[in-house]
Every structure is written in structure tokens, then in C-alpha cells.
Amino acid sequence: MGLTLENVGKMEINEFLGSTLECQCGKPHSVNIDKIIVENGAINKLPGVLAEMGCKNALVVADSHTFEVAGKKVAELLTASNLKHKVFVYQSQGHLVPNEEAVGKLVLQVEKTTDVIVTVGSGSLNDLVKFASWLIKVPSVCVATAPSMDGYASDTSALIIDNLKTSVTSDYPKVIIGDVDILKEAPMSMILAGFGDIIGKYSALNDWLISEIVNGEYHCPVTAKISSDAIEKCVTQMEGVKKREDDAIRNLMEGLVRTGIAMSFVGNSRPASGCEHHIAHFWEMAFLFAGKEALLHGTKVGMTSVITAKLYELLTTAKIDFDKAISVAKAFDEKAWKEKVIAMYGKASPGILKLSEKDGRNSIEKRIARIQKIKENYEAIMKIAKAAPSAAKVRSLMENAGAPVKPCQVGIDDATALNGIIMAKEVRPRYSVLNLLSDVAILEDLAKEAAEYVK
């Protein structure tokens, strides 16, 4: 079966799995996941899933929270099925930090006879197990405990390496189990985080279109539609999500998994992650270095989605002086830029500087070429910006859901909020509206207006 704009929205989630699919974009897509089960009572199918995989010795991984939510049940099911297993529980008072230490602790739990890792959890646990699975070549199965993020079905993990939030190659879970009875009982903050992660796809998809124009980056409209369909389906069922209704929670979970599949189809996070994620990563690292309790990923993304919507809105009325932009590009001061990166990123700055040398992001010649592209395609870029949802719409969606929209509501001070908007473009070598605004020398001015909007 081929993937087209006409049929992709009608496909059941498991129809994306199991084979290579030819796509209307001209490239084949595939995802190495065997099965996705999102239904009431799904956790009870775990023993059968492991039996089908031929697994005989499982390592069950949870943290102190998720063990109580579903880990005990997993252990009981495996015991009742006479399936040998070992349980490893990360002991953490707050949110688990997915850093080198956490990876090491997990790998040390793997025995010679371990033939499957069962993750019981969501965000960081999922990232850690996916990476360990890839590293030691042992398959994993994920028992999700909250519809809180879109990384379940992606082949990358977001880890903290050398103090820098880094996306690393990982392995997909072979099976993803989302028991609606468990998912709907997750803390509302985690459910709203999942909704925020979905809302972030608005700016992510627009950033992808911008980069296609400016950099000639590959773009697949079919996988983009997978993400845009997920947004609309979740938005229309927001009231049901707030009431923890089965259908709405199932759709939220499936939407998050579908966007993960979209990422896997194109081999990067473009269908689901843009500058809204980059700003969120900046804030996350600021909290980490300050020793503050981490915010849920989707909570940050929901807030930054309001900011990025405002930036797109401001772009539509901004007066761009292309001659000035070229003059600013020619006057770029590498030393001053490095000093600013060190001041803003602290412990993470060595990784940023190393990455910049590798990708040549500060090439004056390349920047001038991008400015020319922006000028030549100004109308097409404006069309994208004008079609983006307004800041008022995105803000209303988040507020109606009961999610925070102001950084100050979650302990992010004004300076950190503004610095994140200005400096987040350094987190990833991926072009976004932040890079475009920087190229045409209006980022700082618009950043101040956007930050003011969410005070």
C-alpha cells in the first residue's frame, strides 16, 4: 500500500507498521515497530506479547512513581505467566534526569540472559530504555503510563550528555502498549503535557516548510499531514481529555504515537519538533544547572508554542531591511558570539561550540545566501506565516485546557524566558523561524515583543 495525502488520514495506526510503504513524496517509509495496542485493559496482553516475541527473561524498568502505577501489575502478570524477570526501579524523588549516570545504571542491570527490556513509564524512562536497547542490541517493549509526550514511537532519545540536551540514535520499542485505564488516571499535568506536545506541532510543521524554502530541505507533505491530523483530532476532543474520557485519552495517546511514527518515516524530528522544542530545551537546561526541579517536556512546549505563534504573527507585519541584514551578516563577530554562548549555556556551551564548528552555522557566506533566498521567496514565506495559527488561538487552546501559558506560572523568570527565545537557535542545527528572524536581523526585537506577550 502507498501513502498519499488522500489515504493517510484514514489509516489505522497498525497499518503504518510491518512493511516499507511507498509514499507520494517519492521516498519509501518504514518504522521497525511490530504492534501498537492502545485500548482498555491493554496491559493484560503483555505476557502474550512477550510470548509471541519468544522472550524468556525480561528486565522490567520503572521509576519509583511508575512502579506503583503499573510496574507492580507488570511483575504480577509476568509471575503468573511463569516468565522469568528482574525488576529495576530508579529511585528518584523528582523527575528522572536521563543523563550518563542514568544510562550506566540501566546497562548494569542487564544480564547475559536478558532478552527483552520492558519499560514501564513515559518520557525519560522511554528515552533511556530505547537508547540502551540500541546500545546492547536487546529489544524492548513499552508499557506507557501517561499520554505525556510523542517519543514513544521515535528512533531517537533525548538525553543530557555533557550537560547538553542531545538527540541520539536509539531503537524503537518492538511493541507499544497503552492501557487507556492506566493512561486516563495519569496526573492531569502529564495529560496536559501531552496536549502541549501536540500543540507544538503547529510551529514545527511551519518551521519545516520554511527550511524547505530557504535551505532546500527535504519535505514530505504526507508525513506532515499525519502530524496535522493528530493536532486537529486532539484539539476537537479537548473537553473529553479534560474529563478523562476513554475515547479522548485514546485519541491523545494515538496522536502522540502517530507523530512519533511520522518522525521515524522521515528519519528526523521535523514532523513534530521545531523551535518551540528548542526554546523548551534551553529552559530545561537552565533549570538543570540551577538545581531546580525539571518541568514536564510538554508543559514547556505548550508555553513555547504560544511564543512561536506570536513570532510568526509578528513576522507578517515586520519591516525587513535586506540590505541591513546583509551588512549585519558581514559584520558577524565570532568571538562575541562565543562569549554569549558561554554566558547563556554555561556547562552546556562546550557542546554548542563543538556542534557549531561541525555544521558551519556561522558561515557568513551561507548566511548571506540564506538572506537572498528569503528575499527571493518572501511572498511564499509570508504565506506560511499568515496561515499559521494566531497567538491568541494557541494561547486560548492552552488556557482552555487548563495548562500554563506564562513562563512565570512555572518559575521561569523574565530573563530566562527572553534569553531562551534569542538563544534557542543554537541548541540544534535545524533551521526554524528563529534562524530566519536572526538572518534578517530582527530576532531580538521580535523576541522582546513575544516575551512581553506571555508575561
Tab-separated table of C-alpha atoms in Angstrom, residues 46-47 50-51 54-61 74-88 109-118:
chain	number	residue	atom	x	y	z
A	46	LEU	CA	1.832	-8.081	27.845
A	47	PRO	CA	2.531	-11.773	28.638
A	50	LEU	CA	6.366	-11.393	25.128
A	51	ALA	CA	5.441	-14.997	24.326
A	54	GLY	CA	9.888	-15.647	22.149
A	55	CYS	CA	11.177	-13.793	25.201
A	56	LYS	CA	12.030	-15.772	28.330
A	57	ASN	CA	13.970	-13.389	30.582
A	58	ALA	CA	12.745	-9.818	30.973
A	59	LEU	CA	14.260	-6.794	32.657
A	60	VAL	CA	11.398	-4.595	33.875
A	61	VAL	CA	12.429	-0.947	34.214
A	74	VAL	CA	3.547	-5.956	35.148
A	75	ALA	CA	5.533	-8.008	37.656
A	76	GLU	CA	2.382	-9.824	38.770
A	77	LEU	CA	1.417	-10.626	35.179
A	78	LEU	CA	4.881	-11.979	34.381
A	79	THR	CA	4.954	-14.054	37.569
A	80	ALA	CA	1.519	-15.507	36.801
A	81	SER	CA	2.766	-16.418	33.316
A	82	ASN	CA	5.912	-18.072	34.697
A	83	LEU	CA	8.052	-15.639	32.721
A	84	LYS	CA	11.414	-15.069	34.365
A	85	HIS	CA	12.010	-11.404	35.106
A	86	LYS	CA	14.049	-8.922	37.105
A	87	VAL	CA	12.750	-5.539	38.247
A	88	PHE	CA	14.895	-2.408	38.305
A	109	GLN	CA	21.148	-4.201	35.269
A	110	VAL	CA	21.204	-6.157	32.010
A	111	GLU	CA	22.260	-9.792	32.414
A	112	LYS	CA	23.658	-12.172	29.808
A	113	THR	CA	20.315	-13.951	29.614
A	114	THR	CA	18.179	-10.791	29.362
A	115	ASP	CA	16.295	-10.989	26.064
A	116	VAL	CA	13.823	-8.117	26.432
A	117	ILE	CA	13.551	-4.859	28.380
A	118	VAL	CA	10.048	-3.836	29.463
